[in-house]
Amino acid sequence: MASEEESAVKEPLDLIRLSLDERIYVKLRSDRELRGKLHAYDQHLNMILGDVEEVVTTVEIDDETYEEIVRTTKRTVPFLFVRGDGVILVSPPLRTA
Amino acid sequence: MKIKLTSASYSVRSIKFSFCSNLLAKPRKPSLFLGRGIEIILFFSYFKDLVGREVTVELKNDLAIRGTLHSVDQYLNIKLENTRVVDQDKYPHMLSVRNCFIRGSVVRYVQLPPDGVDIELLHDATRREARGG
């Protein structure tokens, strides 16, 4: 019964609470994405993630062919604090594999 | 059966949830309004516990600074000691800087030591902050 009250979803932040200690996907500003395990968050969407993989997407335009080259740079960080003002969205991970 | 109206119950849906909480006979956390008025300081407390540890602060302009966390405040402004820029060749303008104050709003990430904290404690604190707020 206690868990019923705890998981009463009243507002969007409660949806994030359901993902605590789960892997999530975070879209950030500047074409960055994070996938990691959510350990903590607050109402500003400051977050602490564990085992994080960051993907930075850059688009380069070839001078001659005007072809768009999409490059992604990945790196992993064991434990990361993310400031909330850069967060666009939070979601369960979109598993393509 | 009394329906407890919280100060945030502007809609019918809120009233329904207050009704359910009465049924469960567990005192509901103070009203939504009160929860927002109190300064919620989860990460401030977390960083205070981390003082003295080595962290890497990555700023929004891509500059990454490694140093010992000296102090933090409610805005998550950070003071670092014994700082070194991570990519010294790319950002030579802070070669001689050993201590710095970083405004919280320019921080993008703070890379923390993996054994930085008790994870269970974080989870519990987050659930407590999130519940009813």
CSV table of N, CA and C in Angstrom, one decimal, chain A residues 1-6 8-11 13-14 17 20-22 28-30 32-34 37-49 54-56 75-86, chain B residues 6 13-14 17 21 24 26-29 32 36 38 40 42-43 46-47 58 60 62 75-77 104-117 119-120 122-124 126-127 129-133:
chain,number,residue,atom,x,y,z
A,1,MET,N,0.8,-1.2,0.0
A,1,MET,CA,0.0,0.0,0.0
A,1,MET,C,0.9,1.2,0.0
A,2,ALA,N,2.0,1.2,0.8
A,2,ALA,CA,2.9,2.4,0.8
A,2,ALA,C,3.4,2.6,-0.6
A,3,SER,N,3.7,1.6,-1.3
A,3,SER,CA,4.3,1.8,-2.7
A,3,SER,C,3.3,2.4,-3.6
A,4,GLU,N,2.0,2.1,-3.4
A,4,GLU,CA,0.9,2.7,-4.2
A,4,GLU,C,1.0,4.2,-4.1
A,5,GLU,N,1.1,4.7,-2.8
A,5,GLU,CA,1.1,6.1,-2.6
A,5,GLU,C,2.3,6.7,-3.2
A,6,GLU,N,3.4,6.0,-3.0
A,6,GLU,CA,4.7,6.6,-3.5
A,6,GLU,C,4.7,6.7,-5.0
A,8,ALA,N,2.2,7.2,-7.0
A,8,ALA,CA,1.1,8.0,-7.5
A,8,ALA,C,1.7,9.1,-8.4
A,9,VAL,N,1.4,9.0,-9.7
A,9,VAL,CA,2.1,10.0,-10.6
A,9,VAL,C,1.1,11.2,-10.8
A,10,LYS,N,1.6,12.3,-10.2
A,10,LYS,CA,0.7,13.5,-10.3
A,10,LYS,C,1.3,14.5,-11.3
A,11,GLU,N,2.6,14.5,-11.4
A,11,GLU,CA,3.2,15.5,-12.3
A,11,GLU,C,4.4,14.9,-13.0
A,13,LEU,N,7.5,15.3,-13.0
A,13,LEU,CA,8.6,14.9,-12.3
A,13,LEU,C,8.4,13.5,-11.6
A,14,ASP,N,7.2,13.2,-11.3
A,14,ASP,CA,6.9,11.9,-10.7
A,14,ASP,C,7.3,10.8,-11.7
A,17,ARG,N,10.7,10.0,-11.4
A,17,ARG,CA,11.0,9.3,-10.1
A,17,ARG,C,10.9,7.8,-10.4
A,20,LEU,N,14.2,6.1,-11.3
A,20,LEU,CA,15.3,6.1,-10.4
A,20,LEU,C,16.0,4.7,-10.4
A,21,ASP,N,17.3,4.7,-10.4
A,21,ASP,CA,18.1,3.5,-10.4
A,21,ASP,C,17.8,2.7,-11.7
A,22,GLU,N,17.3,3.3,-12.7
A,22,GLU,CA,17.1,2.6,-14.0
A,22,GLU,C,18.0,3.4,-15.0
A,28,LEU,N,20.4,16.7,-24.3
A,28,LEU,CA,20.8,17.9,-23.8
A,28,LEU,C,21.0,18.9,-24.9
A,29,ARG,N,21.2,20.2,-24.5
A,29,ARG,CA,21.4,21.2,-25.5
A,29,ARG,C,22.8,21.0,-26.2
A,30,SER,N,23.0,21.6,-27.3
A,30,SER,CA,24.3,21.5,-28.0
A,30,SER,C,24.4,20.1,-28.6
A,32,ARG,N,23.8,17.1,-27.7
A,32,ARG,CA,24.4,16.1,-26.9
A,32,ARG,C,23.4,15.1,-26.3
A,33,GLU,N,23.7,13.9,-26.2
A,33,GLU,CA,22.8,12.9,-25.6
A,33,GLU,C,23.6,12.1,-24.6
A,34,LEU,N,22.9,11.7,-23.5
A,34,LEU,CA,23.5,10.9,-22.5
A,34,LEU,C,22.7,9.6,-22.3
A,37,LYS,N,22.7,5.5,-15.8
A,37,LYS,CA,21.8,5.1,-14.8
A,37,LYS,C,21.5,6.3,-13.9
A,38,LEU,N,20.2,6.5,-13.7
A,38,LEU,CA,19.8,7.7,-12.9
A,38,LEU,C,19.9,7.4,-11.4
A,39,HIS,N,20.7,8.2,-10.7
A,39,HIS,CA,20.9,8.0,-9.3
A,39,HIS,C,20.2,9.1,-8.5
A,40,ALA,N,20.1,10.3,-9.0
A,40,ALA,CA,19.5,11.4,-8.3
A,40,ALA,C,19.0,12.5,-9.2
A,41,TYR,N,18.0,13.2,-8.9
A,41,TYR,CA,17.6,14.4,-9.7
A,41,TYR,C,16.8,15.3,-8.7
A,42,ASP,N,16.6,16.5,-9.2
A,42,ASP,CA,15.8,17.5,-8.5
A,42,ASP,C,14.9,18.2,-9.4
A,43,GLN,N,14.2,19.2,-8.9
A,43,GLN,CA,13.1,19.9,-9.7
A,43,GLN,C,13.7,20.7,-10.8
A,44,HIS,N,15.0,21.0,-10.7
A,44,HIS,CA,15.7,21.8,-11.8
A,44,HIS,C,16.1,20.8,-12.9
A,45,LEU,N,16.0,19.5,-12.7
A,45,LEU,CA,16.5,18.5,-13.5
A,45,LEU,C,18.0,18.4,-13.5
A,46,ASN,N,18.6,18.9,-12.4
A,46,ASN,CA,20.0,18.6,-12.1
A,46,ASN,C,20.0,17.1,-11.9
A,47,MET,N,21.0,16.3,-12.4
A,47,MET,CA,20.9,14.9,-12.2
A,47,MET,C,22.3,14.3,-11.9
A,48,ILE,N,22.3,13.2,-11.2
A,48,ILE,CA,23.5,12.4,-11.1
A,48,ILE,C,23.3,11.1,-11.8
A,49,LEU,N,24.2,10.8,-12.8
A,49,LEU,CA,24.1,9.6,-13.6
A,49,LEU,C,25.3,8.8,-13.4
A,54,GLU,N,28.3,9.6,-23.3
A,54,GLU,CA,27.9,10.8,-23.9
A,54,GLU,C,28.1,10.8,-25.4
A,55,VAL,N,27.1,11.2,-26.1
A,55,VAL,CA,27.3,11.2,-27.6
A,55,VAL,C,27.1,12.6,-28.0
A,56,VAL,N,28.1,13.2,-28.7
A,56,VAL,CA,28.1,14.6,-29.2
A,56,VAL,C,27.9,14.5,-30.7
A,75,ARG,N,32.0,9.3,-25.4
A,75,ARG,CA,32.9,9.0,-24.3
A,75,ARG,C,32.1,8.6,-23.1
A,76,THR,N,32.8,7.8,-22.3
A,76,THR,CA,32.1,7.3,-21.1
A,76,THR,C,32.7,7.9,-19.8
A,77,VAL,N,31.8,8.2,-18.9
A,77,VAL,CA,32.2,8.7,-17.6
A,77,VAL,C,31.6,7.9,-16.5
A,78,PRO,N,32.3,7.5,-15.5
A,78,PRO,CA,31.7,6.6,-14.5
A,78,PRO,C,30.6,7.2,-13.7
A,79,PHE,N,30.8,8.5,-13.3
A,79,PHE,CA,29.9,9.1,-12.4
A,79,PHE,C,29.8,10.6,-12.7
A,80,LEU,N,28.6,11.1,-13.1
A,80,LEU,CA,28.5,12.5,-13.6
A,80,LEU,C,27.4,13.2,-13.0
A,81,PHE,N,27.6,14.5,-12.7
A,81,PHE,CA,26.6,15.4,-12.3
A,81,PHE,C,26.2,16.3,-13.5
A,82,VAL,N,25.0,16.4,-13.9
A,82,VAL,CA,24.5,17.1,-15.0
A,82,VAL,C,23.7,18.3,-14.5
A,83,ARG,N,24.0,19.5,-15.0
A,83,ARG,CA,23.3,20.7,-14.5
A,83,ARG,C,22.0,20.7,-15.3
A,84,GLY,N,20.9,21.0,-14.6
A,84,GLY,CA,19.6,20.9,-15.2
A,84,GLY,C,19.3,21.9,-16.3
A,85,ASP,N,20.0,23.0,-16.3
A,85,ASP,CA,19.6,24.0,-17.4
A,85,ASP,C,20.0,23.6,-18.8
A,86,GLY,N,20.7,22.5,-18.9
A,86,GLY,CA,21.1,22.0,-20.2
A,86,GLY,C,20.2,20.9,-20.7
B,6,THR,N,-5.8,19.9,-0.3
B,6,THR,CA,-4.5,20.6,-0.2
B,6,THR,C,-4.6,22.0,-0.8
B,13,ARG,N,-8.8,16.4,-10.2
B,13,ARG,CA,-7.9,15.3,-10.1
B,13,ARG,C,-7.1,15.3,-8.8
B,14,SER,N,-6.7,16.5,-8.3
B,14,SER,CA,-6.0,16.6,-7.0
B,14,SER,C,-6.9,16.2,-5.9
B,17,PHE,N,-6.9,12.5,-5.6
B,17,PHE,CA,-5.7,11.9,-5.0
B,17,PHE,C,-5.7,12.1,-3.5
B,21,SER,N,-5.4,9.2,-0.4
B,21,SER,CA,-4.4,9.2,0.6
B,21,SER,C,-5.1,9.1,2.0
B,24,LEU,N,-5.7,5.5,2.7
B,24,LEU,CA,-4.5,4.8,3.1
B,24,LEU,C,-4.0,5.0,4.5
B,26,LYS,N,-2.2,7.1,5.9
B,26,LYS,CA,-0.9,7.5,6.1
B,26,LYS,C,-0.8,9.1,5.9
B,27,PRO,N,-0.3,9.8,6.9
B,27,PRO,CA,-0.3,11.3,6.7
B,27,PRO,C,0.4,11.7,5.5
B,28,ARG,N,-0.3,12.5,4.7
B,28,ARG,CA,0.2,12.9,3.4
B,28,ARG,C,1.2,14.0,3.7
B,29,LYS,N,2.3,14.1,2.9
B,29,LYS,CA,3.3,15.1,3.1
B,29,LYS,C,2.6,16.5,3.0
B,32,LEU,N,1.4,20.8,-1.5
B,32,LEU,CA,2.3,21.1,-2.7
B,32,LEU,C,2.9,22.5,-2.5
B,36,ARG,N,7.0,23.6,-2.4
B,36,ARG,CA,7.7,24.4,-3.3
B,36,ARG,C,8.4,25.6,-2.6
B,38,ILE,N,9.8,25.7,0.4
B,38,ILE,CA,11.0,25.3,1.1
B,38,ILE,C,12.1,25.1,0.1
B,40,ILE,N,14.8,23.4,-1.6
B,40,ILE,CA,15.1,22.0,-1.8
B,40,ILE,C,16.6,21.9,-2.2
B,42,LEU,N,19.0,19.2,-2.3
B,42,LEU,CA,19.6,17.9,-2.4
B,42,LEU,C,21.0,17.9,-2.9
B,43,PHE,N,21.2,18.6,-4.0
B,43,PHE,CA,22.6,18.6,-4.6
B,43,PHE,C,23.6,19.5,-3.8
B,46,TYR,N,24.8,17.2,-1.2
B,46,TYR,CA,25.6,16.2,-1.8
B,46,TYR,C,27.0,16.8,-2.1
B,47,PHE,N,27.1,18.0,-2.7
B,47,PHE,CA,28.4,18.6,-3.0
B,47,PHE,C,29.1,18.9,-1.7
B,58,GLU,N,33.2,20.5,-16.1
B,58,GLU,CA,33.2,20.8,-17.5
B,58,GLU,C,32.2,22.0,-17.7
B,60,LYS,N,30.2,25.1,-19.9
B,60,LYS,CA,29.3,25.2,-21.1
B,60,LYS,C,30.2,25.6,-22.4
B,62,ASP,N,32.9,24.3,-23.1
B,62,ASP,CA,33.8,23.1,-23.3
B,62,ASP,C,35.1,23.1,-22.6
B,75,TYR,N,23.7,28.0,-4.9
B,75,TYR,CA,23.5,28.1,-6.3
B,75,TYR,C,24.4,27.1,-7.1
B,76,LEU,N,25.1,26.3,-6.3
B,76,LEU,CA,26.1,25.3,-6.9
B,76,LEU,C,27.2,26.0,-7.6
B,77,ASN,N,27.5,27.3,-7.1
B,77,ASN,CA,28.8,27.9,-7.5
B,77,ASN,C,29.8,27.0,-6.9
B,104,GLY,N,27.9,28.8,-10.9
B,104,GLY,CA,27.1,27.6,-11.1
B,104,GLY,C,26.4,27.5,-12.4
B,105,SER,N,26.0,28.6,-12.9
B,105,SER,CA,25.2,28.6,-14.2
B,105,SER,C,26.0,28.3,-15.4
B,106,VAL,N,27.4,28.3,-15.3
B,106,VAL,CA,28.2,28.0,-16.5
B,106,VAL,C,28.6,26.6,-16.5
B,107,VAL,N,28.3,25.8,-15.5
B,107,VAL,CA,28.7,24.4,-15.4
B,107,VAL,C,27.8,23.6,-16.3
B,108,ARG,N,28.4,22.7,-17.1
B,108,ARG,CA,27.6,21.8,-17.9
B,108,ARG,C,27.6,20.4,-17.1
B,109,TYR,N,28.8,19.9,-16.8
B,109,TYR,CA,28.9,18.7,-16.1
B,109,TYR,C,29.9,18.8,-14.9
B,110,VAL,N,29.7,18.0,-13.9
B,110,VAL,CA,30.8,17.8,-12.9
B,110,VAL,C,31.1,16.3,-12.9
B,111,GLN,N,32.3,15.9,-13.3
B,111,GLN,CA,32.7,14.5,-13.3
B,111,GLN,C,33.1,14.2,-11.9
B,112,LEU,N,32.5,13.2,-11.3
B,112,LEU,CA,32.7,12.9,-9.9
B,112,LEU,C,33.5,11.6,-9.7
B,113,PRO,N,34.2,11.5,-8.6
B,113,PRO,CA,34.9,10.2,-8.3
B,113,PRO,C,33.9,9.1,-8.2
B,114,PRO,N,34.2,7.9,-8.8
B,114,PRO,CA,33.3,6.8,-8.9
B,114,PRO,C,32.8,6.3,-7.5
B,115,ASP,N,33.7,6.5,-6.5
B,115,ASP,CA,33.3,6.1,-5.2
B,115,ASP,C,32.9,7.4,-4.4
B,116,GLY,N,32.3,8.3,-5.2
B,116,GLY,CA,32.0,9.6,-4.6
B,116,GLY,C,31.0,9.6,-3.5
B,117,VAL,N,30.0,8.6,-3.6
B,117,VAL,CA,29.0,8.7,-2.6
B,117,VAL,C,28.3,7.4,-2.4
B,119,ILE,N,25.3,5.4,-3.0
B,119,ILE,CA,24.3,5.5,-4.0
B,119,ILE,C,22.9,5.3,-3.4
B,120,GLU,N,22.8,4.4,-2.4
B,120,GLU,CA,21.5,4.2,-1.7
B,120,GLU,C,21.0,5.4,-1.1
B,122,LEU,N,21.7,8.5,-1.9
B,122,LEU,CA,21.2,9.4,-2.9
B,122,LEU,C,19.8,9.0,-3.4
B,123,HIS,N,19.6,7.7,-3.6
B,123,HIS,CA,18.3,7.3,-4.0
B,123,HIS,C,17.2,7.7,-3.0
B,124,ASP,N,17.5,7.4,-1.7
B,124,ASP,CA,16.5,7.7,-0.7
B,124,ASP,C,16.3,9.2,-0.6
B,126,THR,N,16.6,11.4,-2.9
B,126,THR,CA,15.8,11.8,-4.1
B,126,THR,C,14.4,11.4,-4.0
B,127,ARG,N,14.1,10.2,-3.5
B,127,ARG,CA,12.7,9.8,-3.3
B,127,ARG,C,12.0,10.7,-2.3
B,129,GLU,N,12.7,13.8,-1.6
B,129,GLU,CA,12.5,15.2,-2.1
B,129,GLU,C,11.4,15.1,-3.2
B,130,ALA,N,11.4,14.0,-4.0
B,130,ALA,CA,10.4,14.0,-5.1
B,130,ALA,C,9.0,13.8,-4.6
B,131,ARG,N,8.9,13.0,-3.5
B,131,ARG,CA,7.5,12.7,-3.0
B,131,ARG,C,6.8,13.9,-2.5
B,132,GLY,N,5.6,14.1,-3.0
B,132,GLY,CA,4.8,15.2,-2.5
B,132,GLY,C,5.3,16.6,-3.0
B,133,GLY,N,6.3,16.6,-3.9
B,133,GLY,CA,6.8,17.9,-4.3
B,133,GLY,C,6.6,18.1,-5.8
